[in-house]
PDB file of C-alpha atoms in Angstrom:
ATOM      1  CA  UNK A 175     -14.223   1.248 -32.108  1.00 65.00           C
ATOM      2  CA  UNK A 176     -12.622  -1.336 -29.826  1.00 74.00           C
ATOM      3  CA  UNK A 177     -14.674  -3.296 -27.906  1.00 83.00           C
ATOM      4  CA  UNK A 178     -13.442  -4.109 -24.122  1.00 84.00           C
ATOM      5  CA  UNK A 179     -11.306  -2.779 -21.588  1.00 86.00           C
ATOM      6  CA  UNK A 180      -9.283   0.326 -22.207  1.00 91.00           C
ATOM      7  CA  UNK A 181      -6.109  -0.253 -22.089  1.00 91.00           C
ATOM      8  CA  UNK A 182      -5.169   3.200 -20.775  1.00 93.00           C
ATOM      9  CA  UNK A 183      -7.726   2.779 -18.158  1.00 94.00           C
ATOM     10  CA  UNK A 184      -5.834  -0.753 -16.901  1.00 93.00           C
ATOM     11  CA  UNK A 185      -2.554   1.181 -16.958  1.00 92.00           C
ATOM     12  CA  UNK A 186      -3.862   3.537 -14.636  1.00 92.00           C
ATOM     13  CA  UNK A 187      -5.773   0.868 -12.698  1.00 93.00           C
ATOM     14  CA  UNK A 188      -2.561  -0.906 -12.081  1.00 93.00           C
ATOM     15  CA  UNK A 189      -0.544   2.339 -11.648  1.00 91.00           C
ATOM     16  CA  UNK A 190      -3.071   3.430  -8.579  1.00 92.00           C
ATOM     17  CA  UNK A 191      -2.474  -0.232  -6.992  1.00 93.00           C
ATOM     18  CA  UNK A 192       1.097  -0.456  -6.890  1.00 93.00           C
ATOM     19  CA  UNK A 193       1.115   3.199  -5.468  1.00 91.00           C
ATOM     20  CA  UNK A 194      -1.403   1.343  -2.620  1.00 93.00           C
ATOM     21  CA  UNK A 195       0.904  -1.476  -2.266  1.00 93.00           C
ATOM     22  CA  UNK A 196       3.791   0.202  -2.053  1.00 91.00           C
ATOM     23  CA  UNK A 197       1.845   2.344   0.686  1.00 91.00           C
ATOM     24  CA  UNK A 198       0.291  -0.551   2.603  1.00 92.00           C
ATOM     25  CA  UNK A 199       4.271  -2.546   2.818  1.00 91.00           C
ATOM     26  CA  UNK A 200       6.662   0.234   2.953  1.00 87.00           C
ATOM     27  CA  UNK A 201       4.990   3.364   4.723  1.00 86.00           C
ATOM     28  CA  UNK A 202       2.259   1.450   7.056  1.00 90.00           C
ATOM     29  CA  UNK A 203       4.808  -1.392   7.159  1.00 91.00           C
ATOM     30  CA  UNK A 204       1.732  -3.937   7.141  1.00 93.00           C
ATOM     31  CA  UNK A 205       2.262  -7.586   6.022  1.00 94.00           C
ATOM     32  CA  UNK A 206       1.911  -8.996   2.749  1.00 93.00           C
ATOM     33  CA  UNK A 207      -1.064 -10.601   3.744  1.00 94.00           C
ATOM     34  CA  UNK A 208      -3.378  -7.883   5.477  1.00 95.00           C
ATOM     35  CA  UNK A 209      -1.741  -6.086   2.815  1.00 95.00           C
ATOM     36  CA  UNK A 210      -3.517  -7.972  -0.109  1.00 96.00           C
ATOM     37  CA  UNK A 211      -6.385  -8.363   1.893  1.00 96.00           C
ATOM     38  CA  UNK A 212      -6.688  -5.088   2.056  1.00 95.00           C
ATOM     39  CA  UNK A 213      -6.408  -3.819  -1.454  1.00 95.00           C
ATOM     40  CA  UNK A 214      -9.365  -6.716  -2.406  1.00 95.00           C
ATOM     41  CA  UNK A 215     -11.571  -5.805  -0.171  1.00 94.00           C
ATOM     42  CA  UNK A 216     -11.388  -2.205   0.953  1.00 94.00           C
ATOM     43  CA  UNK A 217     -10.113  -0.642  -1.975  1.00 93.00           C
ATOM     44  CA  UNK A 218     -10.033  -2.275  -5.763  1.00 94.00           C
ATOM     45  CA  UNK A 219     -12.744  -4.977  -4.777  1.00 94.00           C
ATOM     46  CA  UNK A 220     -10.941  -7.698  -7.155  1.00 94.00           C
ATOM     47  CA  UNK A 221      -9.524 -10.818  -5.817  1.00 96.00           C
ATOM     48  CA  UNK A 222      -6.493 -11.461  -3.661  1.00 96.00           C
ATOM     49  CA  UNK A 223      -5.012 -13.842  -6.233  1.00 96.00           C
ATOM     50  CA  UNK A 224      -5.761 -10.914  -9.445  1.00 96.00           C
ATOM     51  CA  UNK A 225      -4.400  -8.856  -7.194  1.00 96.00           C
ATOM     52  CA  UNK A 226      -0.979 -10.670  -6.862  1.00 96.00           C
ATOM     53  CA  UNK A 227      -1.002 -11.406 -10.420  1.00 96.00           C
ATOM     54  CA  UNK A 228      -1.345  -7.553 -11.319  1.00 95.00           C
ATOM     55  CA  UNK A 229       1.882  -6.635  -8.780  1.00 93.00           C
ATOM     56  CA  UNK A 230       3.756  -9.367 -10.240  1.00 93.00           C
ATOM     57  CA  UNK A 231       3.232  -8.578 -13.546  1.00 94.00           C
ATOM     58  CA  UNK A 232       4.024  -5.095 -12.774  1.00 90.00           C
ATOM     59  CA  UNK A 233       6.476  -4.839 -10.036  1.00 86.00           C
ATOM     60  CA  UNK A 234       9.004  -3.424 -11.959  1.00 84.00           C
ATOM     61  CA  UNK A 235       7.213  -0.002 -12.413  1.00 83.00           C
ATOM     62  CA  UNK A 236       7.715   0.775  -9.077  1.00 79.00           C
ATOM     63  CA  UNK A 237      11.073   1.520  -9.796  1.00 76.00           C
ATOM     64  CA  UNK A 238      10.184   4.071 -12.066  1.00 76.00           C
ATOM     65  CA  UNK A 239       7.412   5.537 -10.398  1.00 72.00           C
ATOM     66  CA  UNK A 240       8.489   9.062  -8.466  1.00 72.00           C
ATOM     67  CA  UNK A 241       7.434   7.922  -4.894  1.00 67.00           C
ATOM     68  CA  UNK A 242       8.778  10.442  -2.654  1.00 59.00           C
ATOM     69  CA  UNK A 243       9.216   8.912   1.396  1.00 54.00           C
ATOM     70  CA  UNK A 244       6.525   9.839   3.774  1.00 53.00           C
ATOM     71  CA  UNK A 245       8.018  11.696   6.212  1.00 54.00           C
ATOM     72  CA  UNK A 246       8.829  10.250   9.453  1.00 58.00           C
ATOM     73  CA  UNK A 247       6.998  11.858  12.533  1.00 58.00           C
ATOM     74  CA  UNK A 248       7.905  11.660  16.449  1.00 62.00           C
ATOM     75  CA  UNK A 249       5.829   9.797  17.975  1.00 62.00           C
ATOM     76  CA  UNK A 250       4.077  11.516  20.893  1.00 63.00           C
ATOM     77  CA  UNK A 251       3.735   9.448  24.324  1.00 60.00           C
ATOM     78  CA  UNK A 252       1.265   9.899  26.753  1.00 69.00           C
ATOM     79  CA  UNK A 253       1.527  11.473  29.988  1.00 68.00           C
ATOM     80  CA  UNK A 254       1.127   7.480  31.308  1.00 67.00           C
ATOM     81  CA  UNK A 255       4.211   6.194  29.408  1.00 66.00           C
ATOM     82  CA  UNK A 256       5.965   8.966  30.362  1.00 65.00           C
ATOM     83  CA  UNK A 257       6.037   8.607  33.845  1.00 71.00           C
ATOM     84  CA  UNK A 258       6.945   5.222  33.800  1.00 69.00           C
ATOM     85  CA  UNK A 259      10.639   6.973  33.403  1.00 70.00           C
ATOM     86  CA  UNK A 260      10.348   9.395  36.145  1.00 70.00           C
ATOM     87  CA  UNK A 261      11.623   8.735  39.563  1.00 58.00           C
TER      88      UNK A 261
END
């Protein structure tokens, strides 16, 4: 038996955060940034700079990942912003 870190386990690892990233910068539209802070601290608890080393490593998955669009919704304005356009 192989001692370590299954390597099927760190494809999937690295699978999951792309999907995140590609959430976090293309869906929420958030910086790169908040974006990296994010994944450290809220979701895969490594560091920013693994973190960066993992998408660049990887980055080219994405293209063959099936990520379908979120759709885009209407935004719904208050009753406030709404009268601003009333006479």
């Amino acid at each position: 038996m192989v001692k370590g870190r299954s390597s099927n386990l760190i494809k999937l690892r690295n699978e999951a955060l792309l999907r995140r990233y590609y959430y976090w910068t293309e869906v929420r539209r958030r910086r790169f940034d908040d974006t990296y802070r994010i994944l450290s601290e809220e979701e895969f608890f490594l560091s920013v700079d693994r973190i960066r080393a993992i998408i660049h490593a990887n980055i080219g998955m994405l293209d063959n990942m099936e990520i379908k669009p979120a759709p885009r919704s209407r935004r719904v304005h208050s009753d406030r912003q709404l009268s601003l356009f009333k006479d």
